[in-house]
XYZ file of C-alpha atoms in Angstrom:
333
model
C -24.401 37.207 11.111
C -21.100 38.265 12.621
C -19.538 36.586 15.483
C -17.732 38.724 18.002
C -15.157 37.035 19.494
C -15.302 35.708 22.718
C -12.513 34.076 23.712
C -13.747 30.369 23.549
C -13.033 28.519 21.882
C -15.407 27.955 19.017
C -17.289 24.338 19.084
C -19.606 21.929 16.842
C -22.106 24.131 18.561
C -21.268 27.193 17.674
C -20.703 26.379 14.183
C -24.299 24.973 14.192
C -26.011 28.229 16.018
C -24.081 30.396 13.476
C -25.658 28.280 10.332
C -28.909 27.253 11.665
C -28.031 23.775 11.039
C -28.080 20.612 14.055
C -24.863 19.887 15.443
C -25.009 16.526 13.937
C -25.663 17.959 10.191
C -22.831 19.934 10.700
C -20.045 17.094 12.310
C -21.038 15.372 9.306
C -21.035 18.240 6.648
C -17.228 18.706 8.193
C -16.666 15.043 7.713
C -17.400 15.571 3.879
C -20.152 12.937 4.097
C -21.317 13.237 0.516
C -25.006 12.178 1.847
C -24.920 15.725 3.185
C -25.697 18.436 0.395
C -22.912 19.955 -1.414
C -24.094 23.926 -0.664
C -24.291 22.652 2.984
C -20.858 21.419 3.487
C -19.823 24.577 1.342
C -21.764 26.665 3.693
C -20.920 24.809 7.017
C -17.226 24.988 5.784
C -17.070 28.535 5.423
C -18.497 29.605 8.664
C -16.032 27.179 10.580
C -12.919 28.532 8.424
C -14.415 32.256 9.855
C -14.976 30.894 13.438
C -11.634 29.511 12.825
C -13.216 25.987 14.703
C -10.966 22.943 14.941
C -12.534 19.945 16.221
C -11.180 18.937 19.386
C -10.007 15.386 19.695
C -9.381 15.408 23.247
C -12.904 15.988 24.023
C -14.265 13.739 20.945
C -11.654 10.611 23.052
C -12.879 11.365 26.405
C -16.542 11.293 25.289
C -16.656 7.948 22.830
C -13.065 6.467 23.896
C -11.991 6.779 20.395
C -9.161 8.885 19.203
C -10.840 8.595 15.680
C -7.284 8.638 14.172
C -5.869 5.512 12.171
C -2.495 4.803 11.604
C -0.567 3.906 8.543
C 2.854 2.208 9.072
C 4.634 3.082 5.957
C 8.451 2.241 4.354
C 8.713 5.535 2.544
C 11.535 3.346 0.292
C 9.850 1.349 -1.579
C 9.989 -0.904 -5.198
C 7.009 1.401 -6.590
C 7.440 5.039 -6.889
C 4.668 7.176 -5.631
C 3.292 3.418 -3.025
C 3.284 5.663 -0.357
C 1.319 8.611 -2.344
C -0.911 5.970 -3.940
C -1.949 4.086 -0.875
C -2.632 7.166 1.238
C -5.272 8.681 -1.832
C -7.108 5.263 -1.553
C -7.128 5.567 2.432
C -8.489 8.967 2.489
C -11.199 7.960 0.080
C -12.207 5.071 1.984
C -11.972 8.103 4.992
C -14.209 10.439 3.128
C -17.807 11.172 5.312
C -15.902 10.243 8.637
C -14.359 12.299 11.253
C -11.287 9.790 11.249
C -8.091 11.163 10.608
C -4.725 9.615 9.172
C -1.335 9.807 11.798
C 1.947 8.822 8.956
C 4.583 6.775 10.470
C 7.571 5.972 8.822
C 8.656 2.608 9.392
C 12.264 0.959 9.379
C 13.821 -2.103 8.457
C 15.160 -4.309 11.103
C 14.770 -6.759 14.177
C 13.018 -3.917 16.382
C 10.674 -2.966 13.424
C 7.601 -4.005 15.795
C 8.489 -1.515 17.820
C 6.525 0.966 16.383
C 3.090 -0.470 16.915
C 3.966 -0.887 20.699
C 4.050 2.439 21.011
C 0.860 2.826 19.394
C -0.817 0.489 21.584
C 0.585 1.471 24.648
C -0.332 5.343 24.240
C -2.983 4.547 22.722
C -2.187 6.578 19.701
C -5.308 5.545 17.127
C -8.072 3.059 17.139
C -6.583 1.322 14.036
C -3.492 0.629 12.600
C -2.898 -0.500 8.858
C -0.020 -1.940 7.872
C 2.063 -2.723 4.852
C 5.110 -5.036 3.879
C 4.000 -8.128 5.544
C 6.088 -11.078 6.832
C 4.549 -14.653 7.223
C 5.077 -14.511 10.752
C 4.756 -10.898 11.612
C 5.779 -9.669 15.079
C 3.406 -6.587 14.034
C 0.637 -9.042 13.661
C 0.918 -10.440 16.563
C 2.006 -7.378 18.863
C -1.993 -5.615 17.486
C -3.732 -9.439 17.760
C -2.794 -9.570 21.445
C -3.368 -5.842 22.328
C -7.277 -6.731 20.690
C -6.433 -3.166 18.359
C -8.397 -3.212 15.030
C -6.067 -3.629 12.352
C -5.710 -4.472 8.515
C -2.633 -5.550 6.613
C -1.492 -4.770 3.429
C -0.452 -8.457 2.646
C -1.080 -11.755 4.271
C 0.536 -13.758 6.904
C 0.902 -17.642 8.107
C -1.026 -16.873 11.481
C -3.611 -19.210 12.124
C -5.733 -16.735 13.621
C -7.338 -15.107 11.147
C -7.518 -10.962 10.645
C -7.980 -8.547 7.880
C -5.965 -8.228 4.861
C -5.911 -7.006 1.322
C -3.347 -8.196 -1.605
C -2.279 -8.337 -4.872
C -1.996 -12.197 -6.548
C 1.144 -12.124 -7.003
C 1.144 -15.838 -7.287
C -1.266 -15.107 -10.388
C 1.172 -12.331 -11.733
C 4.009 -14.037 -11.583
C 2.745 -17.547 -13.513
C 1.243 -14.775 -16.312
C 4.158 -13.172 -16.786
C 6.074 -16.256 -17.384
C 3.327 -17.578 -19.502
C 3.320 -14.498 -21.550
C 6.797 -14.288 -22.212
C 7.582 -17.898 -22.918
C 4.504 -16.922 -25.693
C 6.651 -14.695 -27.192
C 9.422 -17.747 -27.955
C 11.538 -16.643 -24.705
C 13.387 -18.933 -22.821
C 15.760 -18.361 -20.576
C 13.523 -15.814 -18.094
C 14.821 -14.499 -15.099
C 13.255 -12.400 -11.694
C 14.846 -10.319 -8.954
C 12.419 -11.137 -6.059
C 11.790 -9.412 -2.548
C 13.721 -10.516 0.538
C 12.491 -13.759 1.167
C 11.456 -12.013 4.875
C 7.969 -11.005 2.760
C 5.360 -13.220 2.795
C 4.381 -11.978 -1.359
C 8.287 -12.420 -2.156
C 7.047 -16.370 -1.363
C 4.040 -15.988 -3.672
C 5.776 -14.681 -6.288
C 8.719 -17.286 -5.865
C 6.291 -19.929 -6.017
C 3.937 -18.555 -9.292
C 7.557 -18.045 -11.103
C 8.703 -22.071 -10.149
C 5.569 -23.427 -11.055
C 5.137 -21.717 -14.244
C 8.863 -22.303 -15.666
C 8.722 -26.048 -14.931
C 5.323 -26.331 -16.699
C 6.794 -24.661 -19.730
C 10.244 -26.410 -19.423
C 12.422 -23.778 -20.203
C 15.385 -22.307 -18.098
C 15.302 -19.777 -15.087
C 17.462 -17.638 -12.870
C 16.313 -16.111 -9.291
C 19.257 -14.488 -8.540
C 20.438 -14.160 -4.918
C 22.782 -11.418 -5.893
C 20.000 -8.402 -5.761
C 16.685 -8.146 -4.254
C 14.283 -5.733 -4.597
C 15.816 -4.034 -1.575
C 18.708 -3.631 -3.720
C 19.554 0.500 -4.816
C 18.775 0.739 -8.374
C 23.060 1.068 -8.989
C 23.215 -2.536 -7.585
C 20.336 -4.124 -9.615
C 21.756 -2.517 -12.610
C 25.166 -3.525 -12.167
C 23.856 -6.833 -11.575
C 22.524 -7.023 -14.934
C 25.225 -5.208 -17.348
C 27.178 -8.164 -15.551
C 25.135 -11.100 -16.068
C 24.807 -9.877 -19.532
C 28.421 -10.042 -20.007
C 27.974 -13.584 -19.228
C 27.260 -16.826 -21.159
C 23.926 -17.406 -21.532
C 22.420 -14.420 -20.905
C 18.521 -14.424 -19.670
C 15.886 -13.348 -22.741
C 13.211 -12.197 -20.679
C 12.985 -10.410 -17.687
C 9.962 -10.170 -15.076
C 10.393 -7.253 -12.640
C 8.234 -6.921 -9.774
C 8.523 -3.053 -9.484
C 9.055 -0.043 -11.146
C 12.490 0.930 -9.575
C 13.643 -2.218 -10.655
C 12.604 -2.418 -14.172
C 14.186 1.133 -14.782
C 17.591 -0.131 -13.608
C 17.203 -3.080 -15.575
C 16.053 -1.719 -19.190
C 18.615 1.101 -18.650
C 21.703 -1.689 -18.052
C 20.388 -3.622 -20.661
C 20.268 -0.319 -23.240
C 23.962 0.370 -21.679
C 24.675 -3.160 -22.851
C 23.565 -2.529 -26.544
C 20.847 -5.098 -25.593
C 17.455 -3.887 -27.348
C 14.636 -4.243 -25.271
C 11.362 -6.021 -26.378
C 13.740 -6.921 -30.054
C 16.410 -8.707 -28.337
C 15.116 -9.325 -25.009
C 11.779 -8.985 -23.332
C 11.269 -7.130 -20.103
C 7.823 -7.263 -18.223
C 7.148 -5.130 -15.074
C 4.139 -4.495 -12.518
C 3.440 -0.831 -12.215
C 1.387 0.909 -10.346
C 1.564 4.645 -12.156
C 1.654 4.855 -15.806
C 5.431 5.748 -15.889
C 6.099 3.177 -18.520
C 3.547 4.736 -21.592
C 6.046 7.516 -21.273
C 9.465 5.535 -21.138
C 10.854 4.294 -24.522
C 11.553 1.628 -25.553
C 7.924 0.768 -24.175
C 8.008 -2.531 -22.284
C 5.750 -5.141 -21.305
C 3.747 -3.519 -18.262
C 0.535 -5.456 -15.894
C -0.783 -3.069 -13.396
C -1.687 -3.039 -9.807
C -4.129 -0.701 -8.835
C -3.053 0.539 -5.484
C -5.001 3.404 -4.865
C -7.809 0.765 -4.616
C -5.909 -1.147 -2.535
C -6.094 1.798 -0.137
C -9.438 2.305 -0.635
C -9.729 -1.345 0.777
C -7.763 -1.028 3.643
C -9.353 1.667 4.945
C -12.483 0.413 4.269
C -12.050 -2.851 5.612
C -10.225 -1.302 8.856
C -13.828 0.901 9.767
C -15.379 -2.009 9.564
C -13.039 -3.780 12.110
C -13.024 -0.602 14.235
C -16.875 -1.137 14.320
C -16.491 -4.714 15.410
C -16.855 -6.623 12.630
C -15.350 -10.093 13.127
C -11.626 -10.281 10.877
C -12.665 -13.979 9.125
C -14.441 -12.596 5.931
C -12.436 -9.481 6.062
C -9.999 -10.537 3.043
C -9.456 -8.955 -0.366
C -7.390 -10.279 -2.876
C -7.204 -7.932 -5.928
C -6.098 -9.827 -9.342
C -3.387 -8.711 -11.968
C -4.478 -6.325 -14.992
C -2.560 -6.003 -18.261
Protein backbone atom coordinates (compact mmCIF):
# COMPACT_ATOMS: atom_id res chain seq x y z
CA UNK A 1 0.00 0.00 0.00
CA UNK A 2 1.24 3.45 -0.95
CA UNK A 3 0.63 6.45 1.06
CA UNK A 4 -0.03 9.68 -0.76
CA UNK A 5 1.03 12.40 1.03
CA UNK A 6 -1.11 14.52 2.80
CA UNK A 7 0.44 17.02 4.46
CA UNK A 8 0.10 15.77 8.15
CA UNK A 9 1.98 14.91 9.72
CA UNK A 10 2.27 11.17 9.96
CA UNK A 11 1.30 9.64 13.61
CA UNK A 12 1.43 6.23 15.76
CA UNK A 13 -1.81 5.92 13.91
CA UNK A 14 -0.97 6.10 10.72
CA UNK A 15 1.90 3.91 11.02
CA UNK A 16 -0.54 1.33 12.53
CA UNK A 17 -3.41 1.72 9.63
CA UNK A 18 -0.55 1.39 7.06
CA UNK A 19 0.70 -2.13 8.77
CA UNK A 20 -2.44 -3.49 10.08
CA UNK A 21 -0.95 -3.61 13.40
CA UNK A 22 -2.65 -1.71 16.96
CA UNK A 23 -1.18 1.45 17.76
CA UNK A 24 0.15 0.00 20.88
CA UNK A 25 2.04 -3.04 18.96
CA UNK A 26 3.51 -0.57 16.98
CA UNK A 27 4.78 2.29 19.92
CA UNK A 28 6.30 -0.70 21.24
CA UNK A 29 7.76 -2.39 18.03
CA UNK A 30 9.42 1.38 17.65
CA UNK A 31 10.59 1.14 21.19
CA UNK A 32 12.60 -2.09 20.16
CA UNK A 33 10.78 -4.04 22.89
CA UNK A 34 12.33 -7.40 22.13
CA UNK A 35 8.88 -9.06 23.49
CA UNK A 36 7.60 -7.76 20.16
CA UNK A 37 8.61 -10.09 17.12
CA UNK A 38 11.67 -9.36 15.26
CA UNK A 39 9.82 -9.32 11.48
CA UNK A 40 7.36 -6.93 13.26
CA UNK A 41 9.65 -4.30 14.43
CA UNK A 42 11.48 -4.88 10.97
CA UNK A 43 8.22 -4.36 9.30
CA UNK A 44 6.80 -1.53 11.58
CA UNK A 45 10.29 0.14 11.10
CA UNK A 46 10.22 0.27 7.53
CA UNK A 47 6.86 1.71 6.98
CA UNK A 48 7.64 4.59 9.56
CA UNK A 49 11.19 5.29 7.82
CA UNK A 50 8.69 5.58 4.38
CA UNK A 51 6.01 7.67 6.25
CA UNK A 52 9.02 9.42 7.42
CA UNK A 53 7.02 9.41 11.23
CA UNK A 54 8.86 10.89 14.19
CA UNK A 55 7.22 10.50 17.39
CA UNK A 56 6.17 13.64 18.79
CA UNK A 57 7.24 14.39 22.31
CA UNK A 58 5.28 17.38 22.76
CA UNK A 59 2.13 15.56 22.42
CA UNK A 60 3.51 12.23 24.26
CA UNK A 61 4.35 15.30 27.56
CA UNK A 62 1.09 16.93 27.32
CA UNK A 63 -0.79 13.60 27.36
CA UNK A 64 1.20 11.48 30.33
CA UNK A 65 3.25 14.61 31.83
CA UNK A 66 6.37 12.85 30.99
CA UNK A 67 8.98 14.10 28.64
CA UNK A 68 10.18 10.39 28.49
CA UNK A 69 13.78 11.75 28.12
CA UNK A 70 16.54 11.04 30.88
CA UNK A 71 19.46 12.90 31.39
CA UNK A 72 23.04 11.95 31.78
CA UNK A 73 25.36 14.55 33.42
CA UNK A 74 28.66 13.60 32.06
CA UNK A 75 32.61 15.01 32.54
CA UNK A 76 33.63 14.14 29.01
CA UNK A 77 37.47 14.29 30.77
CA UNK A 78 37.76 11.62 32.54
CA UNK A 79 40.59 8.93 34.26
CA UNK A 80 39.10 6.06 31.88
CA UNK A 81 39.17 6.43 28.23
CA UNK A 82 36.05 5.59 26.38
CA UNK A 83 33.74 6.23 30.51
CA UNK A 84 31.66 8.32 28.67
CA UNK A 85 31.22 5.77 25.54
CA UNK A 86 31.01 2.87 28.00
CA UNK A 87 28.41 4.22 30.33
CA UNK A 88 26.11 5.52 27.60
CA UNK A 89 26.09 1.60 25.76
CA UNK A 90 24.99 0.27 29.25
CA UNK A 91 22.23 3.15 29.51
CA UNK A 92 20.80 2.53 26.19
CA UNK A 93 20.59 -1.16 26.95
CA UNK A 94 18.92 -0.70 30.11
CA UNK A 95 16.68 1.86 27.52
CA UNK A 96 16.04 -0.84 25.02
CA UNK A 97 11.86 -1.68 24.73
CA UNK A 98 11.10 1.95 26.05
CA UNK A 99 10.19 5.06 24.33
CA UNK A 100 12.72 6.98 26.70
CA UNK A 101 15.31 8.82 25.15
CA UNK A 102 18.91 9.99 26.36
CA UNK A 103 19.56 14.23 26.43
CA UNK A 104 23.98 14.36 26.89
CA UNK A 105 25.11 17.11 29.04
CA UNK A 106 28.49 17.92 29.50
CA UNK A 107 29.30 18.81 32.87
CA UNK A 108 32.12 21.15 34.38
CA UNK A 109 34.25 21.32 37.23
CA UNK A 110 33.69 23.98 39.74
CA UNK A 111 31.61 25.73 42.60
CA UNK A 112 28.50 26.34 40.16
CA UNK A 113 28.70 22.67 38.88
CA UNK A 114 24.99 22.18 40.35
CA UNK A 115 23.96 24.45 38.14
CA UNK A 116 23.21 22.25 35.55
CA UNK A 117 20.53 20.16 37.16
CA UNK A 118 18.65 23.46 38.08
CA UNK A 119 18.10 24.00 34.83
CA UNK A 120 16.84 20.67 34.32
CA UNK A 121 14.42 20.91 37.00
CA UNK A 122 13.24 24.16 36.41
CA UNK A 123 12.38 23.54 32.55
CA UNK A 124 11.59 20.56 33.22
CA UNK A 125 13.97 19.08 30.76
CA UNK A 126 13.58 15.00 31.52
CA UNK A 127 11.87 12.91 34.08
CA UNK A 128 15.26 11.56 35.31
CA UNK A 129 18.56 12.60 35.69
CA UNK A 130 21.67 10.22 36.27
CA UNK A 131 24.60 11.38 37.45
CA UNK A 132 28.25 10.58 37.74
CA UNK A 133 31.40 11.79 39.78
CA UNK A 134 29.84 11.99 43.11
CA UNK A 135 30.83 14.12 46.14
CA UNK A 136 29.89 13.06 49.79
CA UNK A 137 27.86 15.98 50.12
CA UNK A 138 26.60 16.66 46.68
CA UNK A 139 24.84 19.96 45.92
CA UNK A 140 23.46 17.82 42.80
CA UNK A 141 22.00 15.45 45.27
CA UNK A 142 20.41 17.63 47.05
CA UNK A 143 19.26 20.27 44.31
CA UNK A 144 17.09 16.66 42.51
CA UNK A 145 16.10 15.36 46.39
CA UNK A 146 14.30 18.66 47.00
CA UNK A 147 12.83 19.19 43.46
CA UNK A 148 11.22 15.25 44.24
CA UNK A 149 12.98 14.43 40.36
CA UNK A 150 13.83 10.67 40.00
CA UNK A 151 17.38 10.31 39.96
CA UNK A 152 20.35 7.73 40.24
CA UNK A 153 24.00 8.39 40.94
CA UNK A 154 26.89 6.94 39.68
CA UNK A 155 28.62 6.81 43.19
CA UNK A 156 27.46 7.29 46.70
CA UNK A 157 27.09 10.14 48.99
CA UNK A 158 27.01 10.95 52.99
CA UNK A 159 23.23 12.12 52.77
CA UNK A 160 21.20 10.62 55.26
CA UNK A 161 18.35 10.43 53.10
CA UNK A 162 18.67 7.67 51.19
CA UNK A 163 18.38 7.51 47.03
CA UNK A 164 19.63 5.39 44.26
CA UNK A 165 23.10 4.62 43.46
CA UNK A 166 25.39 2.21 41.75
CA UNK A 167 29.38 1.77 42.43
CA UNK A 168 32.39 0.14 42.07
CA UNK A 169 34.19 -1.18 45.65
CA UNK A 170 36.77 0.66 45.41
CA UNK A 171 37.41 0.17 49.04
CA UNK A 172 37.68 -3.67 47.97
CA UNK A 173 40.02 -2.75 44.95
CA UNK A 174 42.18 -0.82 46.56
CA UNK A 175 43.00 -3.36 49.81
CA UNK A 176 43.48 -6.19 46.72
CA UNK A 177 45.72 -4.40 44.97
CA UNK A 178 47.89 -3.75 47.87
CA UNK A 179 47.49 -7.27 48.98
CA UNK A 180 48.51 -8.51 45.64
CA UNK A 181 51.45 -6.58 45.22
CA UNK A 182 52.93 -6.83 48.67
CA UNK A 183 52.47 -10.87 47.42
CA UNK A 184 54.77 -10.30 44.93
CA UNK A 185 57.67 -9.18 47.75
CA UNK A 186 56.86 -5.30 47.04
CA UNK A 187 57.20 -2.85 49.51
CA UNK A 188 57.32 0.45 49.18
CA UNK A 189 53.71 0.90 47.08
CA UNK A 190 52.46 4.06 46.16
CA UNK A 191 48.76 5.60 44.61
CA UNK A 192 47.80 8.83 42.88
CA UNK A 193 44.18 9.18 44.18
CA UNK A 194 41.13 11.42 42.99
CA UNK A 195 40.57 14.88 44.45
CA UNK A 196 39.64 14.24 47.78
CA UNK A 197 36.16 16.33 46.61
CA UNK A 198 34.95 12.49 45.44
CA UNK A 199 33.31 10.54 47.72
CA UNK A 200 35.27 6.97 45.94
CA UNK A 201 38.69 9.05 46.14
CA UNK A 202 37.73 8.46 50.20
CA UNK A 203 37.07 4.75 49.60
CA UNK A 204 39.95 4.17 47.88
CA UNK A 205 42.11 6.29 50.42
CA UNK A 206 40.77 4.30 53.09
CA UNK A 207 41.12 0.43 51.35
CA UNK A 208 44.91 1.66 50.47
CA UNK A 209 45.58 2.82 54.55
CA UNK A 210 44.09 -0.10 55.87
CA UNK A 211 45.74 -2.56 53.75
CA UNK A 212 49.47 -1.07 54.00
CA UNK A 213 49.32 -0.93 57.82
CA UNK A 214 48.10 -4.57 57.96
CA UNK A 215 51.02 -5.61 55.84
CA UNK A 216 53.52 -3.15 57.49
CA UNK A 217 55.31 -2.00 54.71
CA UNK A 218 55.85 1.67 53.44
CA UNK A 219 53.44 3.98 51.37
CA UNK A 220 53.24 7.24 49.49
CA UNK A 221 49.79 9.14 48.52
CA UNK A 222 51.22 11.84 46.92
CA UNK A 223 49.58 15.29 47.06
CA UNK A 224 51.60 16.42 44.13
CA UNK A 225 49.13 14.83 41.26
CA UNK A 226 45.68 13.66 41.33
CA UNK A 227 43.88 11.94 38.97
CA UNK A 228 42.73 15.31 37.66
CA UNK A 229 46.23 15.79 36.87
CA UNK A 230 47.09 15.91 32.60
CA UNK A 231 48.91 12.82 31.89
CA UNK A 232 52.40 15.36 31.33
CA UNK A 233 51.99 16.19 35.09
CA UNK A 234 51.48 12.62 36.47
CA UNK A 235 54.34 11.57 34.41
CA UNK A 236 56.63 14.16 35.36
CA UNK A 237 55.68 13.42 38.76
CA UNK A 238 57.02 10.07 38.52
CA UNK A 239 60.40 10.33 36.29
CA UNK A 240 60.95 12.74 39.41
CA UNK A 241 60.18 10.73 42.31
CA UNK A 242 62.14 8.10 40.62
CA UNK A 243 65.10 10.23 40.60
CA UNK A 244 64.68 10.21 44.23
CA UNK A 245 65.86 8.07 47.19
CA UNK A 246 63.77 5.46 47.82
CA UNK A 247 61.89 5.11 45.01
CA UNK A 248 58.23 3.32 45.32
CA UNK A 249 58.28 -0.63 43.91
CA UNK A 250 54.80 -0.89 43.15
CA UNK A 251 52.39 1.25 41.81
CA UNK A 252 48.40 1.07 42.04
CA UNK A 253 46.71 3.35 39.48
CA UNK A 254 43.16 3.95 39.63
CA UNK A 255 42.70 4.67 35.83
CA UNK A 256 43.85 4.07 32.60
CA UNK A 257 45.15 7.64 31.74
CA UNK A 258 47.10 7.41 34.67
CA UNK A 259 48.76 4.15 34.41
CA UNK A 260 49.89 5.07 30.76
CA UNK A 261 51.71 8.17 32.05
CA UNK A 262 53.12 6.25 34.71
CA UNK A 263 54.58 2.96 32.90
CA UNK A 264 55.73 5.33 30.09
CA UNK A 265 57.90 7.67 32.83
CA UNK A 266 58.95 4.73 34.42
CA UNK A 267 60.21 3.05 30.80
CA UNK A 268 61.75 6.77 30.21
CA UNK A 269 63.48 6.14 33.52
CA UNK A 270 65.11 2.77 32.41
CA UNK A 271 62.81 1.38 35.18
CA UNK A 272 61.40 -2.13 33.85
CA UNK A 273 57.99 -2.60 34.59
CA UNK A 274 56.58 -5.79 36.30
CA UNK A 275 60.91 -6.87 36.60
CA UNK A 276 61.89 -3.94 38.52
CA UNK A 277 58.77 -2.48 39.64
CA UNK A 278 55.18 -3.54 39.65
CA UNK A 279 52.39 -1.42 38.28
CA UNK A 280 48.63 -2.45 38.80
CA UNK A 281 45.75 -0.47 37.15
CA UNK A 282 41.76 -0.65 36.98
CA UNK A 283 40.60 -0.63 33.42
CA UNK A 284 37.64 -0.56 32.03
CA UNK A 285 38.54 -1.45 28.08
CA UNK A 286 41.06 -4.00 27.35
CA UNK A 287 43.74 -1.39 26.33
CA UNK A 288 46.32 -3.03 28.48
CA UNK A 289 46.37 -6.88 26.60
CA UNK A 290 47.63 -4.71 23.80
CA UNK A 291 50.25 -2.41 25.67
CA UNK A 292 53.71 -3.99 26.37
CA UNK A 293 55.24 -4.46 28.84
CA UNK A 294 51.78 -6.04 30.01
CA UNK A 295 50.95 -4.87 33.54
CA UNK A 296 48.97 -5.93 36.34
CA UNK A 297 45.25 -4.99 35.22
CA UNK A 298 41.56 -5.64 37.58
CA UNK A 299 38.62 -4.56 35.62
CA UNK A 300 35.52 -2.60 36.12
CA UNK A 301 32.81 -3.39 34.03
CA UNK A 302 31.17 -0.14 33.23
CA UNK A 303 28.99 -0.81 30.55
CA UNK A 304 27.10 -2.77 33.29
CA UNK A 305 27.30 -0.11 35.41
CA UNK A 306 25.18 1.72 32.84
CA UNK A 307 23.04 -0.90 32.38
CA UNK A 308 22.31 -0.37 36.20
CA UNK A 309 21.75 3.07 36.22
CA UNK A 310 19.39 3.13 33.79
CA UNK A 311 17.73 0.39 35.04
CA UNK A 312 17.53 1.40 38.45
CA UNK A 313 16.46 5.11 37.31
CA UNK A 314 12.97 3.46 35.38
CA UNK A 315 12.33 2.02 38.28
CA UNK A 316 12.51 5.33 40.31
CA UNK A 317 10.70 7.12 37.46
CA UNK A 318 7.91 4.49 38.14
CA UNK A 319 7.89 5.26 41.82
CA UNK A 320 9.74 2.85 43.33
CA UNK A 321 10.91 3.97 46.78
CA UNK A 322 15.16 4.90 46.52
CA UNK A 323 16.04 2.63 49.97
CA UNK A 324 16.76 -0.78 48.22
CA UNK A 325 17.74 0.94 45.09
CA UNK A 326 21.69 0.35 45.62
CA UNK A 327 24.20 -1.61 43.56
CA UNK A 328 27.56 -2.10 44.45
CA UNK A 329 29.49 -3.98 41.69
CA UNK A 330 32.83 -5.83 43.05
CA UNK A 331 36.44 -5.77 41.49
CA UNK A 332 37.42 -8.51 38.74
CA UNK A 333 40.99 -9.52 37.90
Amino acid sequence: MNTKPTGKRPTLRTVAEETGFAVATVSRALADDPKIAQKTRDEVARVAARLNYVPDRAAQRLRTGRTKVISVLLNLDHEFLGFSDEILFGVMSALQGTDFAISVMPETQGPKRFETVQKIVRQQLSDGVILTQTEPFDDRVRVLSEAGMPFVTHGRTEFTTPHAWVDFDNEVFARGAVERLVSQGRSRLCMILPDPRYTFGQHLRYGFLSAVRAAGVEYELPDEVTLDSTPDEIAAFIRKRQAAPNPPDGHICVGEASALATTSALQDCGVRPEIDVSVLTKQASPLFEHVRPQIQTVFEDLRETGKHLGRLLLERIDGTPPDDLHVLLTPEA
